[in-house]
Amino acid sequence: MVLFFAWFFYRSVFAAIPLSLLYIPYRRYRLRERRTAAARRLRTEFREAVNSMLTALRAGFSPENAVRESLKEMRFLFGDGSPVVREFTVITKGLDNGIPLEELMAGFGARSGSEDIREFADTFAIARRGSGGLTDILTRTMLVLTERMNTEEEIRVLLASRQLELRIMSFAPFLITGYISVTTPGFFEPLFGSAAGMAEMTGCLALYLAAYLLSRRILDIEI
């Protein structure tokens, strides 16, 4: 990306040296996107795991054994590399070492970084300490969580077309400029041979990046 911008805006590979500073915020942005995608995947898999736990609880399993049964099913569905399988493996190992399940669930909620999972862990601890009705309480909690996740999915579907439009529009300036350069050779040459031209291209680069970041911020809706 840095080399492309250096060639496109300045026709010089040496421009990649100062432009390489752009890689730092870009890297942070990509890491944040990956963390968001990983958290979304964990929440989706967690919903399936809790539904499996509820099925086991209704069948008469204890909460500890319900977690173990859920782990077996999640391993079959998602494989050993899935986030929820890794977390439930930690929980089952903790159970084998005599750590209370509610404490392990609280640790899972803290590690996950998901408000939904933390709320579920808190609800589980309260219901476990209560006089009974654990299955009913967890079922109602899961209904709320599922409704919230379905709403988020509907919003993401609605935004998908806008995100596709953003990707297309972000490439449009390069395609248009490339077309003009091919059909009219030398049209942009005055911009690359003088200090004034370089200043104008720097302004164009700044405007492009600002417009792209603004559009991403508009579509980055926190639910």
Short mmCIF file of C-alpha atoms in Angstrom, two decimals:
data_model
loop_
_atom_site.label_atom_id
_atom_site.label_comp_id
_atom_site.label_asym_id
_atom_site.label_seq_id
_atom_site.Cartn_x
_atom_site.Cartn_y
_atom_site.Cartn_z
CA MET A 1 0.00 0.00 0.00
CA VAL A 2 2.78 2.46 0.93
CA LEU A 3 4.67 1.76 -2.30
CA PHE A 4 1.49 2.15 -4.34
CA PHE A 5 0.71 5.51 -2.75
CA ALA A 6 4.31 6.63 -3.28
CA TRP A 7 4.13 5.80 -6.98
CA PHE A 8 0.57 7.05 -7.54
CA PHE A 9 0.85 10.41 -5.77
CA TYR A 10 4.53 11.20 -6.28
CA ARG A 11 5.92 8.86 -8.94
CA SER A 12 8.86 8.24 -6.62
CA VAL A 13 9.83 5.23 -4.54
CA PHE A 14 11.64 7.56 -2.14
CA ALA A 15 8.27 8.98 -1.09
CA ALA A 16 7.59 5.59 0.51
CA ILE A 17 9.97 6.53 3.34
CA PRO A 18 7.83 9.31 4.86
CA LEU A 19 4.63 7.57 3.77
CA SER A 20 5.66 4.48 5.72
CA LEU A 21 4.44 6.34 8.82
CA LEU A 22 0.93 5.67 7.52
CA TYR A 23 1.48 1.97 8.13
CA ILE A 24 1.36 2.44 11.91
CA PRO A 25 -2.27 3.67 12.15
CA TYR A 26 -3.23 1.30 9.34
CA ARG A 27 -1.80 -1.62 11.28
CA ARG A 28 -3.66 -0.55 14.41
CA TYR A 29 -6.88 -0.27 12.42
CA ARG A 30 -6.46 -3.76 10.96
CA LEU A 31 -5.73 -5.22 14.39
CA ARG A 32 -8.87 -3.60 15.76
CA GLU A 33 -10.89 -5.05 12.88
CA ARG A 34 -9.49 -8.52 13.55
CA ARG A 35 -10.25 -8.24 17.26
CA THR A 36 -13.81 -7.17 16.46
CA ALA A 37 -14.27 -10.09 14.08
CA ALA A 38 -12.82 -12.52 16.66
CA ALA A 39 -15.12 -11.16 19.38
CA ARG A 40 -18.13 -11.50 17.08
CA ARG A 41 -17.17 -15.08 16.30
CA LEU A 42 -16.74 -15.89 19.99
CA ARG A 43 -20.17 -14.49 20.84
CA THR A 44 -21.79 -16.51 18.06
CA GLU A 45 -20.10 -19.72 19.16
CA PHE A 46 -20.84 -18.94 22.80
CA ARG A 47 -24.54 -18.75 22.01
CA GLU A 48 -24.39 -22.24 20.53
CA ALA A 49 -22.41 -23.50 23.52
CA VAL A 50 -24.92 -22.15 26.03
CA ASN A 51 -27.82 -23.62 24.06
CA SER A 52 -26.02 -26.97 24.25
CA MET A 53 -25.57 -26.46 28.02
CA LEU A 54 -29.28 -25.73 28.44
CA THR A 55 -30.17 -28.90 26.56
CA ALA A 56 -27.94 -30.90 28.89
CA LEU A 57 -29.40 -29.19 31.98
CA ARG A 58 -32.92 -30.03 30.86
CA ALA A 59 -31.79 -33.63 30.43
CA GLY A 60 -30.80 -33.73 34.10
CA PHE A 61 -27.05 -33.03 33.93
CA SER A 62 -25.39 -30.94 36.60
CA PRO A 63 -24.05 -27.55 35.45
CA GLU A 64 -20.48 -28.89 35.56
CA ASN A 65 -21.32 -31.91 33.44
CA ALA A 66 -23.42 -29.73 31.14
CA VAL A 67 -20.28 -27.70 30.39
CA ARG A 68 -18.38 -30.89 29.59
CA GLU A 69 -21.15 -32.09 27.27
CA SER A 70 -21.25 -28.70 25.60
CA LEU A 71 -17.49 -28.83 25.04
CA LYS A 72 -17.83 -32.17 23.24
CA GLU A 73 -20.51 -30.77 20.95
CA MET A 74 -18.65 -27.53 20.25
CA ARG A 75 -15.49 -29.45 19.43
CA PHE A 76 -17.50 -31.48 16.93
CA LEU A 77 -19.14 -28.37 15.42
CA PHE A 78 -16.25 -25.89 15.33
CA GLY A 79 -13.04 -27.88 15.81
CA ASP A 80 -10.30 -27.60 18.39
CA GLY A 81 -9.13 -24.22 17.09
CA SER A 82 -12.37 -22.37 17.76
CA PRO A 83 -12.39 -19.67 20.48
CA VAL A 84 -15.26 -21.16 22.45
CA VAL A 85 -13.64 -24.60 22.46
CA ARG A 86 -10.43 -23.12 23.85
CA GLU A 87 -12.35 -21.26 26.55
CA PHE A 88 -14.49 -24.23 27.54
CA THR A 89 -11.37 -26.40 27.63
CA VAL A 90 -9.91 -23.96 30.18
CA ILE A 91 -13.15 -24.15 32.17
CA THR A 92 -13.24 -27.96 32.21
CA LYS A 93 -9.61 -28.12 33.31
CA GLY A 94 -10.46 -25.70 36.10
CA LEU A 95 -13.37 -27.93 37.12
CA ASP A 96 -11.01 -30.90 37.25
CA ASN A 97 -8.85 -28.89 39.63
CA GLY A 98 -11.77 -28.13 41.92
CA ILE A 99 -12.36 -24.49 40.94
CA PRO A 100 -16.05 -23.45 41.22
CA LEU A 101 -17.85 -23.15 37.90
CA GLU A 102 -19.16 -19.64 38.59
CA GLU A 103 -15.60 -18.44 39.21
CA LEU A 104 -14.45 -20.00 35.95
CA MET A 105 -17.36 -18.44 34.09
CA ALA A 106 -16.48 -15.03 35.55
CA GLY A 107 -12.90 -15.46 34.34
CA PHE A 108 -14.18 -16.37 30.89
CA GLY A 109 -16.35 -13.25 30.82
CA ALA A 110 -13.42 -11.06 31.82
CA ARG A 111 -11.13 -12.55 29.15
CA SER A 112 -13.72 -12.38 26.40
CA GLY A 113 -14.08 -8.60 26.42
CA SER A 114 -17.77 -9.11 25.58
CA GLU A 115 -20.41 -7.40 27.67
CA ASP A 116 -22.91 -10.13 26.78
CA ILE A 117 -20.67 -12.91 28.05
CA ARG A 118 -19.86 -10.98 31.22
CA GLU A 119 -23.56 -10.44 31.85
CA PHE A 120 -24.24 -14.13 31.32
CA ALA A 121 -21.45 -15.05 33.75
CA ASP A 122 -22.87 -12.69 36.37
CA THR A 123 -26.36 -14.06 35.85
CA PHE A 124 -25.05 -17.62 36.11
CA ALA A 125 -23.30 -16.85 39.40
CA ILE A 126 -26.43 -15.23 40.88
CA ALA A 127 -28.67 -18.07 39.71
CA ARG A 128 -26.25 -20.67 41.02
CA ARG A 129 -26.26 -19.08 44.46
CA GLY A 130 -30.06 -18.81 44.43
CA SER A 131 -32.61 -21.31 45.59
CA GLY A 132 -33.22 -22.87 42.20
CA GLY A 133 -34.56 -22.30 38.71
CA LEU A 134 -31.10 -22.19 37.13
CA THR A 135 -32.31 -23.57 33.81
CA ASP A 136 -35.23 -21.14 33.54
CA ILE A 137 -33.07 -18.14 34.42
CA LEU A 138 -30.39 -19.09 31.89
CA THR A 139 -33.04 -19.73 29.25
CA ARG A 140 -34.47 -16.22 29.68
CA THR A 141 -30.97 -14.76 29.62
CA MET A 142 -30.19 -16.58 26.39
CA LEU A 143 -33.42 -15.33 24.81
CA VAL A 144 -32.34 -11.75 25.51
CA LEU A 145 -28.83 -12.43 24.19
CA THR A 146 -30.16 -14.11 21.04
CA GLU A 147 -32.56 -11.25 20.34
CA ARG A 148 -29.74 -8.74 20.71
CA MET A 149 -27.44 -10.70 18.40
CA ASN A 150 -30.20 -11.09 15.80
CA THR A 151 -30.73 -7.33 15.86
CA GLU A 152 -27.01 -6.74 15.36
CA GLU A 153 -26.99 -9.18 12.45
CA GLU A 154 -29.90 -7.35 10.79
CA ILE A 155 -28.03 -4.05 11.12
CA ARG A 156 -24.87 -5.58 9.63
CA VAL A 157 -26.89 -6.89 6.68
CA LEU A 158 -28.35 -3.43 6.11
CA LEU A 159 -24.88 -1.89 6.22
CA ALA A 160 -23.30 -4.50 3.93
CA SER A 161 -24.41 -2.74 0.74
CA ARG A 162 -23.08 0.59 2.01
CA GLN A 163 -19.76 -1.02 2.90
CA LEU A 164 -19.55 -2.46 -0.62
CA GLU A 165 -20.24 0.99 -2.04
CA LEU A 166 -17.45 2.38 0.14
CA ARG A 167 -14.97 -0.18 -1.23
CA ILE A 168 -15.95 0.66 -4.81
CA MET A 169 -15.75 4.40 -4.24
CA SER A 170 -12.37 4.10 -2.52
CA PHE A 171 -10.94 2.57 -5.71
CA ALA A 172 -12.75 4.94 -8.08
CA PRO A 173 -10.19 7.81 -7.95
CA PHE A 174 -7.36 5.45 -8.86
CA LEU A 175 -9.32 3.86 -11.70
CA ILE A 176 -10.34 7.22 -13.13
CA THR A 177 -6.82 8.61 -12.87
CA GLY A 178 -5.39 5.45 -14.39
CA TYR A 179 -7.81 5.68 -17.31
CA ILE A 180 -6.85 9.31 -17.97
CA SER A 181 -3.14 8.46 -17.76
CA VAL A 182 -3.53 5.70 -20.35
CA THR A 183 -5.74 7.62 -22.76
CA THR A 184 -3.92 10.95 -22.35
CA PRO A 185 -0.22 10.28 -21.68
CA GLY A 186 1.56 13.10 -19.92
CA PHE A 187 -1.62 14.75 -18.65
CA PHE A 188 -0.50 14.53 -15.01
CA GLU A 189 3.22 15.00 -15.56
CA PRO A 190 3.26 18.66 -14.37
CA LEU A 191 2.12 17.47 -10.95
CA PHE A 192 5.21 15.31 -10.44
CA GLY A 193 7.97 17.60 -11.55
CA SER A 194 7.64 20.61 -9.26
CA ALA A 195 7.33 21.49 -5.59
CA ALA A 196 3.89 23.02 -6.21
CA GLY A 197 2.71 19.83 -7.87
CA MET A 198 3.98 17.69 -5.00
CA ALA A 199 2.20 19.98 -2.54
CA GLU A 200 -1.04 19.59 -4.49
CA MET A 201 -0.69 15.80 -4.56
CA THR A 202 0.01 15.79 -0.82
CA GLY A 203 -3.22 17.72 -0.33
CA CYS A 204 -5.06 15.22 -2.53
CA LEU A 205 -3.65 12.34 -0.49
CA ALA A 206 -4.69 14.00 2.76
CA LEU A 207 -8.21 14.64 1.43
CA TYR A 208 -8.52 11.05 0.21
CA LEU A 209 -7.44 9.59 3.55
CA ALA A 210 -9.71 11.97 5.49
CA ALA A 211 -12.72 11.07 3.32
CA TYR A 212 -12.00 7.36 3.67
CA LEU A 213 -11.63 7.53 7.45
CA LEU A 214 -14.77 9.64 7.78
CA SER A 215 -16.81 7.19 5.72
CA ARG A 216 -15.49 4.25 7.76
CA ARG A 217 -16.39 6.05 10.99
CA ILE A 218 -19.92 6.69 9.72
CA LEU A 219 -20.42 3.01 8.94
CA ASP A 220 -18.70 1.80 12.12
CA ILE A 221 -21.83 1.65 14.25
CA GLU A 222 -21.42 0.47 17.83
CA ILE A 223 -24.39 -1.68 18.83
#
